[in-house]
Coordinates of C-alpha atoms and ligand atoms in Angstrom, one line a residue:
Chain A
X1 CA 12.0 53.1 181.5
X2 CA 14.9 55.4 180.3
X3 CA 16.8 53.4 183.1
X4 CA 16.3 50.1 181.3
X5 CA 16.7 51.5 177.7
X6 CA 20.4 52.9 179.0
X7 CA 21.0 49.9 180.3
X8 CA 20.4 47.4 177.7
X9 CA 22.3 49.9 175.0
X10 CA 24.9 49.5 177.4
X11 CA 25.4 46.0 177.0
X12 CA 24.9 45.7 173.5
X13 CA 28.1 48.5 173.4
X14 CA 30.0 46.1 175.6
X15 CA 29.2 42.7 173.7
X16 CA 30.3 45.1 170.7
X17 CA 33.2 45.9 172.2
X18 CA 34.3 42.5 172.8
X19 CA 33.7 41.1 169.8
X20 CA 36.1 43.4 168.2
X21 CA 38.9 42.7 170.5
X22 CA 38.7 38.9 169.5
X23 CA 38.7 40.1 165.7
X24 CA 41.7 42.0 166.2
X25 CA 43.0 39.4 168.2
X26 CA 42.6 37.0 165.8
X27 CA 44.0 38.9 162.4
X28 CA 47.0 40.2 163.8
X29 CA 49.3 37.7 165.5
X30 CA 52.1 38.8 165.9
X31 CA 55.2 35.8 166.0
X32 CA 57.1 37.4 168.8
X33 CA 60.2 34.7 168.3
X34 CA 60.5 35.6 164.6
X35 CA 59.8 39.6 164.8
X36 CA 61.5 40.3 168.2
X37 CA 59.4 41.9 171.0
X38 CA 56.3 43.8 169.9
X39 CA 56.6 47.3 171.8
X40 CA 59.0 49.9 170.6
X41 CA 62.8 49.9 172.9
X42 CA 63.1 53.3 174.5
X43 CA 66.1 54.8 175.0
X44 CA 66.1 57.6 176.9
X45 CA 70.0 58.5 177.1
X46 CA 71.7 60.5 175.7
X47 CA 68.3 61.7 174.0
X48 CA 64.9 59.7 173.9
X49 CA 65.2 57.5 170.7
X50 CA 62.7 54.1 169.8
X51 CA 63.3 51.0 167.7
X52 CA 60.7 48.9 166.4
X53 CA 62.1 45.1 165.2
X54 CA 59.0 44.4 162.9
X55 CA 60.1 46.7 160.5
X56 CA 63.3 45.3 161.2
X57 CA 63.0 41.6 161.2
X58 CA 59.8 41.3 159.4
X59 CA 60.0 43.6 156.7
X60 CA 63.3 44.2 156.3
X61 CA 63.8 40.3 156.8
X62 CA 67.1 40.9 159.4
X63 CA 67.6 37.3 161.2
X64 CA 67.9 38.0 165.5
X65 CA 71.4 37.6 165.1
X66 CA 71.9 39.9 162.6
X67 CA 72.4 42.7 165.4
X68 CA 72.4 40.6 168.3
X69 CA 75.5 39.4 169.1
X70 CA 78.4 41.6 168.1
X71 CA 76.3 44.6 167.2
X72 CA 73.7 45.2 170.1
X73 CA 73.5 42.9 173.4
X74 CA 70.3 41.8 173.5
X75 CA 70.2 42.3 177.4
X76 CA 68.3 45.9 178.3
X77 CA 69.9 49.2 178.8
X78 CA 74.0 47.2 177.9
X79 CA 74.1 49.6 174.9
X80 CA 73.3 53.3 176.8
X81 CA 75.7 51.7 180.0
X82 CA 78.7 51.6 177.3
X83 CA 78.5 55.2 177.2
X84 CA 79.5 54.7 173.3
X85 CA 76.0 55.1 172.2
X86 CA 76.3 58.7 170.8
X87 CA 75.3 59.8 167.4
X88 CA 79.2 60.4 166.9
X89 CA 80.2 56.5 167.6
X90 CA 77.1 55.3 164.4
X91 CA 78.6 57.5 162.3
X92 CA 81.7 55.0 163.1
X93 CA 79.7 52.6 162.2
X94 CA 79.2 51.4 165.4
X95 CA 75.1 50.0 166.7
X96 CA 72.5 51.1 164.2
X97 CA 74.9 52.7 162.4
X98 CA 76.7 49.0 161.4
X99 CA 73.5 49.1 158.3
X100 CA 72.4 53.3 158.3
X101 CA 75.1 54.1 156.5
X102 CA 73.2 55.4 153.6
X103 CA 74.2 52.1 151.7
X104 CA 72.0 49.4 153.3
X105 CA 69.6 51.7 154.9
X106 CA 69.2 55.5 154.9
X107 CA 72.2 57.1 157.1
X108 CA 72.0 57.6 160.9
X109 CA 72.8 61.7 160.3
X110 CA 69.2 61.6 158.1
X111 CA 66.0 61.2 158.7
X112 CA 65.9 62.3 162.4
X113 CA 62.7 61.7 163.4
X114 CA 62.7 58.3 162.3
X115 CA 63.8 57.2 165.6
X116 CA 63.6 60.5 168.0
X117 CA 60.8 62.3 168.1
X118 CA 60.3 65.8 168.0
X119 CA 58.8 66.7 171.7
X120 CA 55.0 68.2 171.3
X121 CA 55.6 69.5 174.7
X122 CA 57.4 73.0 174.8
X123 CA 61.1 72.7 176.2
X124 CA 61.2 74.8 179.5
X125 CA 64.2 75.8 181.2
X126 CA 64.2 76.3 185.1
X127 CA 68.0 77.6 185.5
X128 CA 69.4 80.3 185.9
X129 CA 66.1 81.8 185.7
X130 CA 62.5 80.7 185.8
X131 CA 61.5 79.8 183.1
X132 CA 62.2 79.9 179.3
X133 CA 59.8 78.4 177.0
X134 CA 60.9 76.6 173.6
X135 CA 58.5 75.3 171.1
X136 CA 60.1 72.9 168.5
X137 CA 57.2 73.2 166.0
X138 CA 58.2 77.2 165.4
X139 CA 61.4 76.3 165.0
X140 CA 61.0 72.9 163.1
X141 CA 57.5 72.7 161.1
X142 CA 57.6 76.6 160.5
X143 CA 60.8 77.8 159.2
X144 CA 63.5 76.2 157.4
X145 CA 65.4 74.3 160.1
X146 CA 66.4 70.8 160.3
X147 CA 67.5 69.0 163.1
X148 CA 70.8 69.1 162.9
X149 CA 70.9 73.0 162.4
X150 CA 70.9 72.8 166.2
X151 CA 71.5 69.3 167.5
X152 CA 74.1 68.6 168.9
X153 CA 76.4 71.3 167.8
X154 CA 75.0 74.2 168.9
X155 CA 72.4 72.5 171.2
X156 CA 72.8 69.3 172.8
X157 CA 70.1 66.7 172.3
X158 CA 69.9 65.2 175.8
X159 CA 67.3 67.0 178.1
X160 CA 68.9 69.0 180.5
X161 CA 72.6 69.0 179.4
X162 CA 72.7 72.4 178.2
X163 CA 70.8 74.1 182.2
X164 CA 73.5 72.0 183.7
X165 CA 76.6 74.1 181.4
X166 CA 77.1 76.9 183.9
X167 CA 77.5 79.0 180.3
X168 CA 73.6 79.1 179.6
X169 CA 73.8 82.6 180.4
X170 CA 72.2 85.3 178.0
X171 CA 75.7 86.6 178.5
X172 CA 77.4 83.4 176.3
X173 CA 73.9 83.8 173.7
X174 CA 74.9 87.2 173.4
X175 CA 78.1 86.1 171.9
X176 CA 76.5 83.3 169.8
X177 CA 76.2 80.3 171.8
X178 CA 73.0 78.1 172.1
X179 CA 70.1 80.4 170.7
X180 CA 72.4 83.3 170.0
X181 CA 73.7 80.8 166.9
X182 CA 70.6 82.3 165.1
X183 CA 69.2 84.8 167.3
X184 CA 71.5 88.1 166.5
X185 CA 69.2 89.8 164.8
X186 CA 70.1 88.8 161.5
X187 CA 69.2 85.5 161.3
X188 CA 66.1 85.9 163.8
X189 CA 65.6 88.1 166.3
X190 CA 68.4 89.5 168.9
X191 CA 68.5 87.7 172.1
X192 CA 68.7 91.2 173.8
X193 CA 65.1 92.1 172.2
X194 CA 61.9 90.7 172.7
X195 CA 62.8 89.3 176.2
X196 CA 58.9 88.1 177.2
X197 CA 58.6 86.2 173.8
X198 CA 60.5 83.1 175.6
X199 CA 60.9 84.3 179.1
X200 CA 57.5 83.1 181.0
X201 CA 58.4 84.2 184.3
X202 CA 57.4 81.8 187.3
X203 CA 53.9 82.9 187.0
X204 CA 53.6 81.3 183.4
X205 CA 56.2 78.6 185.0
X206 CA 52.8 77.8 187.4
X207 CA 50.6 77.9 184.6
X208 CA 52.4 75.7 182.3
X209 CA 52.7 73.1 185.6
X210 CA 48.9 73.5 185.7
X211 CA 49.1 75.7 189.1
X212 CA 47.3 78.9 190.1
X213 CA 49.9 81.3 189.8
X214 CA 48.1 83.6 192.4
X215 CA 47.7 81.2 195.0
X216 CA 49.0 81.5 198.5
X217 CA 52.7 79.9 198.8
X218 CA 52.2 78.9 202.3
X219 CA 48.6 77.3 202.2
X220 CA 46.2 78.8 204.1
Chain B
X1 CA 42.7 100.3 194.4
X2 CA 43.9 96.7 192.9
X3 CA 45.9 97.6 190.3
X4 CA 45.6 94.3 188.3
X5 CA 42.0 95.6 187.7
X6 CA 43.3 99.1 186.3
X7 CA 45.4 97.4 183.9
X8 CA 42.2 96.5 181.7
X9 CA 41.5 99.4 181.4
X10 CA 41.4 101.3 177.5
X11 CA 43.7 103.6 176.3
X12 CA 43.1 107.5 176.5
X13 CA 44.3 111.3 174.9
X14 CA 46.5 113.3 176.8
X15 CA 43.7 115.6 177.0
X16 CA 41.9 113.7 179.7
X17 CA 44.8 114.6 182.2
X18 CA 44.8 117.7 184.4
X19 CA 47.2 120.4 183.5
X20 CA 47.8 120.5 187.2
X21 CA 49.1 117.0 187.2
X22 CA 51.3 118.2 184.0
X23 CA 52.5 120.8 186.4
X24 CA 53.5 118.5 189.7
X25 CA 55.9 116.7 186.9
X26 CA 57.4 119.6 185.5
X27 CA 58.4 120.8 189.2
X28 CA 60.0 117.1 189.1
X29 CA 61.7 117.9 186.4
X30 CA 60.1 115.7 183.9
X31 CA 57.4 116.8 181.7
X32 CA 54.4 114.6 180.4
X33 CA 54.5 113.6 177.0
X34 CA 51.7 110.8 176.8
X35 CA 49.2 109.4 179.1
X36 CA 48.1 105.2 178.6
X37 CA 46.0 102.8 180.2
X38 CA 43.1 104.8 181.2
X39 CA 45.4 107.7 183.0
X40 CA 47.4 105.0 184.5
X41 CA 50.4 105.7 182.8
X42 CA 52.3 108.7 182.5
X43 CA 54.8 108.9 179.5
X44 CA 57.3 111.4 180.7
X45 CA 60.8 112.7 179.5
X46 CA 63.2 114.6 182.0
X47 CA 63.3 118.5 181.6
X48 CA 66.5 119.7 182.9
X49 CA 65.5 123.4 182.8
X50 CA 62.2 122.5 184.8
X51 CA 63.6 121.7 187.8
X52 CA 61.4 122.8 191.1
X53 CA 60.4 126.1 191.7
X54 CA 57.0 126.1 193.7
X55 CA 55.4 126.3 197.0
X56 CA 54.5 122.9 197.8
X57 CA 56.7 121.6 200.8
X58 CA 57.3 118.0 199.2
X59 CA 58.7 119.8 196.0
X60 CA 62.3 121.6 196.5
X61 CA 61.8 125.2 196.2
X62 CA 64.9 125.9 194.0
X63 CA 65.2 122.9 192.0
X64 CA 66.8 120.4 194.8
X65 CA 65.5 117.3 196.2
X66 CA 64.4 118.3 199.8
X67 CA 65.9 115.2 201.8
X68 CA 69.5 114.3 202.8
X69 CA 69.3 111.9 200.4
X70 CA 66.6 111.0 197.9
X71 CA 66.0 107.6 197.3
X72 CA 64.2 106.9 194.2
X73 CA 64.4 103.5 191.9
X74 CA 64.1 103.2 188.1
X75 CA 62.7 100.1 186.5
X76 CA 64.0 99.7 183.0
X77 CA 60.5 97.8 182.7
X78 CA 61.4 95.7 179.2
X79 CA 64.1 93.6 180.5
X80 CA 62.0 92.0 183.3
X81 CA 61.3 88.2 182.7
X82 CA 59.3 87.3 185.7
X83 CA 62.2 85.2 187.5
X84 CA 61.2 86.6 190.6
X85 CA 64.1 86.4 192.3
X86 CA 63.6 89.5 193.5
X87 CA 60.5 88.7 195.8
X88 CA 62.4 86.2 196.8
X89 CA 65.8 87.8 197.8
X90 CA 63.1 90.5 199.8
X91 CA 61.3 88.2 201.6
X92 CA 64.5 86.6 203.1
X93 CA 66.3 89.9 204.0
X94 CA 63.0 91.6 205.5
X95 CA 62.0 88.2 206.7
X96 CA 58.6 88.5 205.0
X97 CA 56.2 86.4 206.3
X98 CA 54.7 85.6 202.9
X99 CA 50.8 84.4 202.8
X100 CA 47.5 86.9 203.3
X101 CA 48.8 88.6 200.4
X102 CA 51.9 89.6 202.4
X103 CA 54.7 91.6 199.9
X104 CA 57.1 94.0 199.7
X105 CA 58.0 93.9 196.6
X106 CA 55.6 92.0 193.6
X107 CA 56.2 91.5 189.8
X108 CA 52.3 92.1 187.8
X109 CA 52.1 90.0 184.4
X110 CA 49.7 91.3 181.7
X111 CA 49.1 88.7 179.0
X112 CA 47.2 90.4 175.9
X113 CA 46.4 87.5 173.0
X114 CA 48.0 88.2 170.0
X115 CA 46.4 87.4 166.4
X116 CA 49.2 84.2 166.2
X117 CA 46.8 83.1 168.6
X118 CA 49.8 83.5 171.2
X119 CA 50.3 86.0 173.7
X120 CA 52.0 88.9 174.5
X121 CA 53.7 88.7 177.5
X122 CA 54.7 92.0 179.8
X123 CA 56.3 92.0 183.7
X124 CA 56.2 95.0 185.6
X125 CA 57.7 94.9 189.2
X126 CA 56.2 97.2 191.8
X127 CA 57.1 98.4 195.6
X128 CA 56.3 100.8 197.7
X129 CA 56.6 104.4 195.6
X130 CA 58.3 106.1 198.4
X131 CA 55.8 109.0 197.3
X132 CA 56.9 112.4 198.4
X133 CA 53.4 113.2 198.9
X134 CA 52.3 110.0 200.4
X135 CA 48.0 109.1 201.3
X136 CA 49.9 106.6 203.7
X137 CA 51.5 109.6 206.0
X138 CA 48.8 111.8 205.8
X139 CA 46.1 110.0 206.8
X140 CA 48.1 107.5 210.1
X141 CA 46.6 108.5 212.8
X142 CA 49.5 107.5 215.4
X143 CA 52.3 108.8 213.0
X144 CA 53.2 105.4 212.9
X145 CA 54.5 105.9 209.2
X146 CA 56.5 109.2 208.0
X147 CA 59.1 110.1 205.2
X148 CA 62.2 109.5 206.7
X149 CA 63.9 113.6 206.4
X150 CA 67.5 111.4 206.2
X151 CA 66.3 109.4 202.8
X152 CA 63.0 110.6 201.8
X153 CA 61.8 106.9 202.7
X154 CA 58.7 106.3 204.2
X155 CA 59.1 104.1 207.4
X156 CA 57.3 102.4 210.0
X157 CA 57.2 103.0 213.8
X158 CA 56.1 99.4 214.7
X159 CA 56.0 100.3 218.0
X160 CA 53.3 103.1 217.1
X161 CA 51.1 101.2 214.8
X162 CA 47.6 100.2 216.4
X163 CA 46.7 98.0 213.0
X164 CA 44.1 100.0 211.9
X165 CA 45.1 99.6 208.2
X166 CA 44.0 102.8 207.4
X167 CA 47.3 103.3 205.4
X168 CA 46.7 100.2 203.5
X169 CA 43.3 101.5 202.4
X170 CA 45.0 104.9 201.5
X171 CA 47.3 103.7 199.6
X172 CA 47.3 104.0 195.9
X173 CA 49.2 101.3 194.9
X174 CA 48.7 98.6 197.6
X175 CA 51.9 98.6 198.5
X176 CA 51.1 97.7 202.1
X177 CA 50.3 94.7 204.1
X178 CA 49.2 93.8 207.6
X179 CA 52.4 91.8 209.5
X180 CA 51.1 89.0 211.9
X181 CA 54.6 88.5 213.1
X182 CA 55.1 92.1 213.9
X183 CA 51.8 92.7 214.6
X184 CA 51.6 96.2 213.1
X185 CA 51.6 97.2 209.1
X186 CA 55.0 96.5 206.7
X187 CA 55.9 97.5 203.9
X188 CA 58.4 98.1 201.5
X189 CA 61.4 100.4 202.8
X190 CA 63.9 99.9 200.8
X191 CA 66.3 97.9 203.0
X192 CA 66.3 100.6 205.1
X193 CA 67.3 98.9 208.4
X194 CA 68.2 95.3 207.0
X195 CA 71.0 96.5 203.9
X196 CA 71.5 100.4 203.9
X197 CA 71.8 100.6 207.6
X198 CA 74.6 98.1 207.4
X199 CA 76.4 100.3 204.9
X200 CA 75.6 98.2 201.9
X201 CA 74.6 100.8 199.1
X202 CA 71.6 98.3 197.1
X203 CA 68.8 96.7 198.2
X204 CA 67.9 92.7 197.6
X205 CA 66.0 93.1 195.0
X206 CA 68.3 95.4 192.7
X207 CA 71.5 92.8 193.9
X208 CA 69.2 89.6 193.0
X209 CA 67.8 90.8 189.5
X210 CA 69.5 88.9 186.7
X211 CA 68.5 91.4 184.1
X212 CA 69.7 94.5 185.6
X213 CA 66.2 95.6 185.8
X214 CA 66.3 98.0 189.0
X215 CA 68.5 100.7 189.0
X216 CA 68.3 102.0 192.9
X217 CA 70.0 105.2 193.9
X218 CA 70.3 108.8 194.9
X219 CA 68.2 110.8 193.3
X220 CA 70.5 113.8 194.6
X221 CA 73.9 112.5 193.6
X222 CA 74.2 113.9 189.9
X223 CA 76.5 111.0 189.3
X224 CA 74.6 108.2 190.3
X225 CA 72.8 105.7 187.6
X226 CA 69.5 106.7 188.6
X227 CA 70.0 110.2 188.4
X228 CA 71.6 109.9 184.9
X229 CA 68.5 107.6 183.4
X230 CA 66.0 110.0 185.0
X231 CA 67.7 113.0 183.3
X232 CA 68.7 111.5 180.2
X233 CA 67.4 114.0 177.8
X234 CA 64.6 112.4 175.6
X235 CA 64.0 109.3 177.9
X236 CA 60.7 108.7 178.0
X237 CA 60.0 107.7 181.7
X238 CA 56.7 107.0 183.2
X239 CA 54.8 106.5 186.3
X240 CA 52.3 104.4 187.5
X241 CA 48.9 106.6 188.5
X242 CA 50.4 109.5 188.4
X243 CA 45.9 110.5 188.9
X244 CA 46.6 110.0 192.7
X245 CA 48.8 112.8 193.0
X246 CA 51.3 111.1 195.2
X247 CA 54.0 111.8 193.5
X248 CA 56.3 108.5 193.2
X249 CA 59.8 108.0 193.4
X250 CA 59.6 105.1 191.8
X251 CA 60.1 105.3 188.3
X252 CA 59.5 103.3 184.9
X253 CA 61.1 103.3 181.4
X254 CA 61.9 100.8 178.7
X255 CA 65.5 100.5 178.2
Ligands
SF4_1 S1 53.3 103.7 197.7 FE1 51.7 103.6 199.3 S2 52.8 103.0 201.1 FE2 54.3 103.7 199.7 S3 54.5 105.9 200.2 FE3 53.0 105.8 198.6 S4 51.1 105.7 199.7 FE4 52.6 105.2 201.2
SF4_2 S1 64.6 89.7 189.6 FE1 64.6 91.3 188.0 S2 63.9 90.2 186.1 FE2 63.5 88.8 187.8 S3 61.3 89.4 188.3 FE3 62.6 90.7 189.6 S4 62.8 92.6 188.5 FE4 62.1 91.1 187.0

């Protein structure tokens, strides 16, 4: 009996279920030849960075060849391959930066997390040593900082740039580089103090990879 | 005898520790100044006018360090950050065959929560304490392991070891662990026969730390780093169970 009463709650859940899809189906159709393509672009170089065109087109009522054309190609990936696609070149004017200029649209050097977010993740560092643990949101959300306090002058955007700089040493932090810019133990804390607050070791390295950090290496 | 285990253990007075281990330390020339984590931790600071003057044979009679040399190792404890390149840089020059809980050298992580609702995070690297009155020794019954009279390290006969593992059951600190490629116990000797026999002056793991975090030396040479730290009036150094009475020559401060 309890078999047949999951059961037949089951299907009503589905039926539900479909009914809404069709509903939503039905309200929101999107015109993909007026707005431009529905999900976001992702850029992922030099730093992770999404466009929507509905806000764009839509809303902002921007014809397709307002920007496509002259200002971005519309083909994928042609605007990271120009290796112009920097925060530096829409300052210039150049891409986005053609309309955020803080005249026809709010300025590319504002509003950051417009268009990049802010990772939830923490930022880990593997090299030289494992690992170092950053979290944006004590940095960020908890203190005064914007993103541009740190990116890209004192930390570059792009994930990995700054492990591959054979100066991310505490050596070059010491004398004010990278987290040094703040951490002197004026500003926050000195890099020479306080080691384990960012330093997880590779046993917190396995943890934070979901891995037993106790386990045997060699598997039996 | 799992040290990870001791660690949980609750804070205590100095009262709870025997003037007799007080004693031992002095005749080290370093007197106790705390004790923490349930007797597991000695607080100590150097005493230069303290220096040996006592019966026991693993203690100098008139204040010197009894073997040719006296290797001994300081961990400024503080600057370790878990890297772990130490282990690593051990197991390839000692060609440690890791697995079964096979180490020379380990690094402990104790994680206490923290009202932020993050956590506190310590390393503390251990080896083999070298003791000068070592369980190990006393209780092998083929002398397979013995305080070398040249170093004051304690070494393995392979040759004499039957595998009985009654050393590794002795042993305060775990420091020892059954080879299956040498077929007898191993342990930590600091680079005895694979570095300091070859003239080099460290061992892997001091050469490999990033953060300067071993300081490895003669305890006898009154110029050397170690000996300088050790003696460093007012530096509180400590040991880990200093209860067993085995005397370490390993030793722990924050720097
Ligand atoms: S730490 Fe263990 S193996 Fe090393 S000398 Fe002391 S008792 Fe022996
Ligand atoms: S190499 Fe140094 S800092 Fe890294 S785990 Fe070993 S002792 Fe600690």
């Amino acid at each position: 009996m309890m078999k047949i009463i999951f059961i037949a709650s089951g299907i009503t859940l589905l039926a539900g279920s479909f009914l809404l899809v069709s509903n939503a189906a039905a309200t929101d159709d999107y015109d993909v030849k007026a707005f431009g393509p529905k999900s976001p672009i992702v850029w992922t170089k030099p730093a992770k960075t999404s466009f929507e065109h509905r806000p764009h087109t839509d809303v902002a009522g921007l014809e397709c060849k307002a920007c496509h054309g002259e200002i971005f190609a519309m083909q994928r990936g042609v605007a990271q391959k120009t290796g112009k696609f920097t925060m530096a070149s829409l300052a210039d004017g150049m891409f986005c930066g053609a309309c955020h200029d803080g005249k026809r649209a709010f300025a590319s050097d504002t509003k950051c997390a417009a268009c990049h977010k802010i990772p939830d993740d923490p930022i880990v560092w593997t090299k030289p040593v494992k690992a170092v643990v950053f979290f944006h949101e004590t940095h960020g959300e908890k203190s005064d900082l914007k993103c541009v306090s740190c990116h890209d002058g004192t930390f570059p955007m792009q994930v990995g740039v700054a492990e591959k700089s054979s100066n991310f040493t505490m050596k070059s932090i010491y004398e004010g580089r990278y987290c040094g810019a703040c951490h002197d133990g004026d500003t926050a804390f000195a890099a020479n103090t306080r080691c384990n607050t960012c330093h997880i070791g590779r046993k917190g390295y396995d943890r934070l990879m979901g891995r037993d950090p106790y386990a045997e290496k060699d598997g039996h | 005898m799992d040290i990870k285990n001791l660690e949980k253990e609750q804070n205590e007075g100095i009262e709870s520790l025997p003037s007799d281990e007080r004693r031992k330390f002095l005749q080290m020339g370093l007197a106790v100044t705390g004790v923490f984590l349930g007797g597991t931790l000695l607080s100590l600071t150097s005493v230069s006018t303290a220096k040996g003057r006592n019966a026991d044979p693993a203690i100098p009679a008139d204040g010197q360090y009894p073997y040719t040399k006296h290797y001994g190792m300081i961990m400024r404890q503080n600057h370790c950050v878990g890297c772990e390149k130490c282990m690593d840089a051990c197991v390839e020059t000692n060609n440690v065959q890791i697995g079964h809980g096979a180490w020379r050298t380990t690094i402990q992580e104790r994680l206490t929560p923290l009202d932020s609702g993050r956590e506190k995070r310590e390393f503390r690297p251990i080896l083999c304490n070298q003791c000068n009155r070592p369980p190990c020794v006393r209780v092998c019954p083929t002398k397979a392991t013995y305080k070398d009279p040249e170093t004051g390290i304690i070494v393995m006969d392979d040759k004499k070891c039957i595998g009985c593992k009654t050393c590794m059951a002795a042993c305060p600190y775990n420091a020892r662990y059954y080879s299956h490629a040498k077929h007898a116990i191993d342990k930590c000797n600091f680079c005895i026969d694979t570095l300091l026999a070859a003239g080099e002056k460290q061992t892997a793991c001091v050469t490999s730390c990033p953060a300067h975090v071993r300081v490895f030396g003669d305890l006898k040479d009154t110029s050397s780093e170690i000996y300088k730290l050790l003696h460093k009036p007012d530096n509180k150094i400590w040991v880990i169970r200093p209860d067993c009475g085995a005397l370490p020559n390993v030793f722990y401060m924050n720097a």
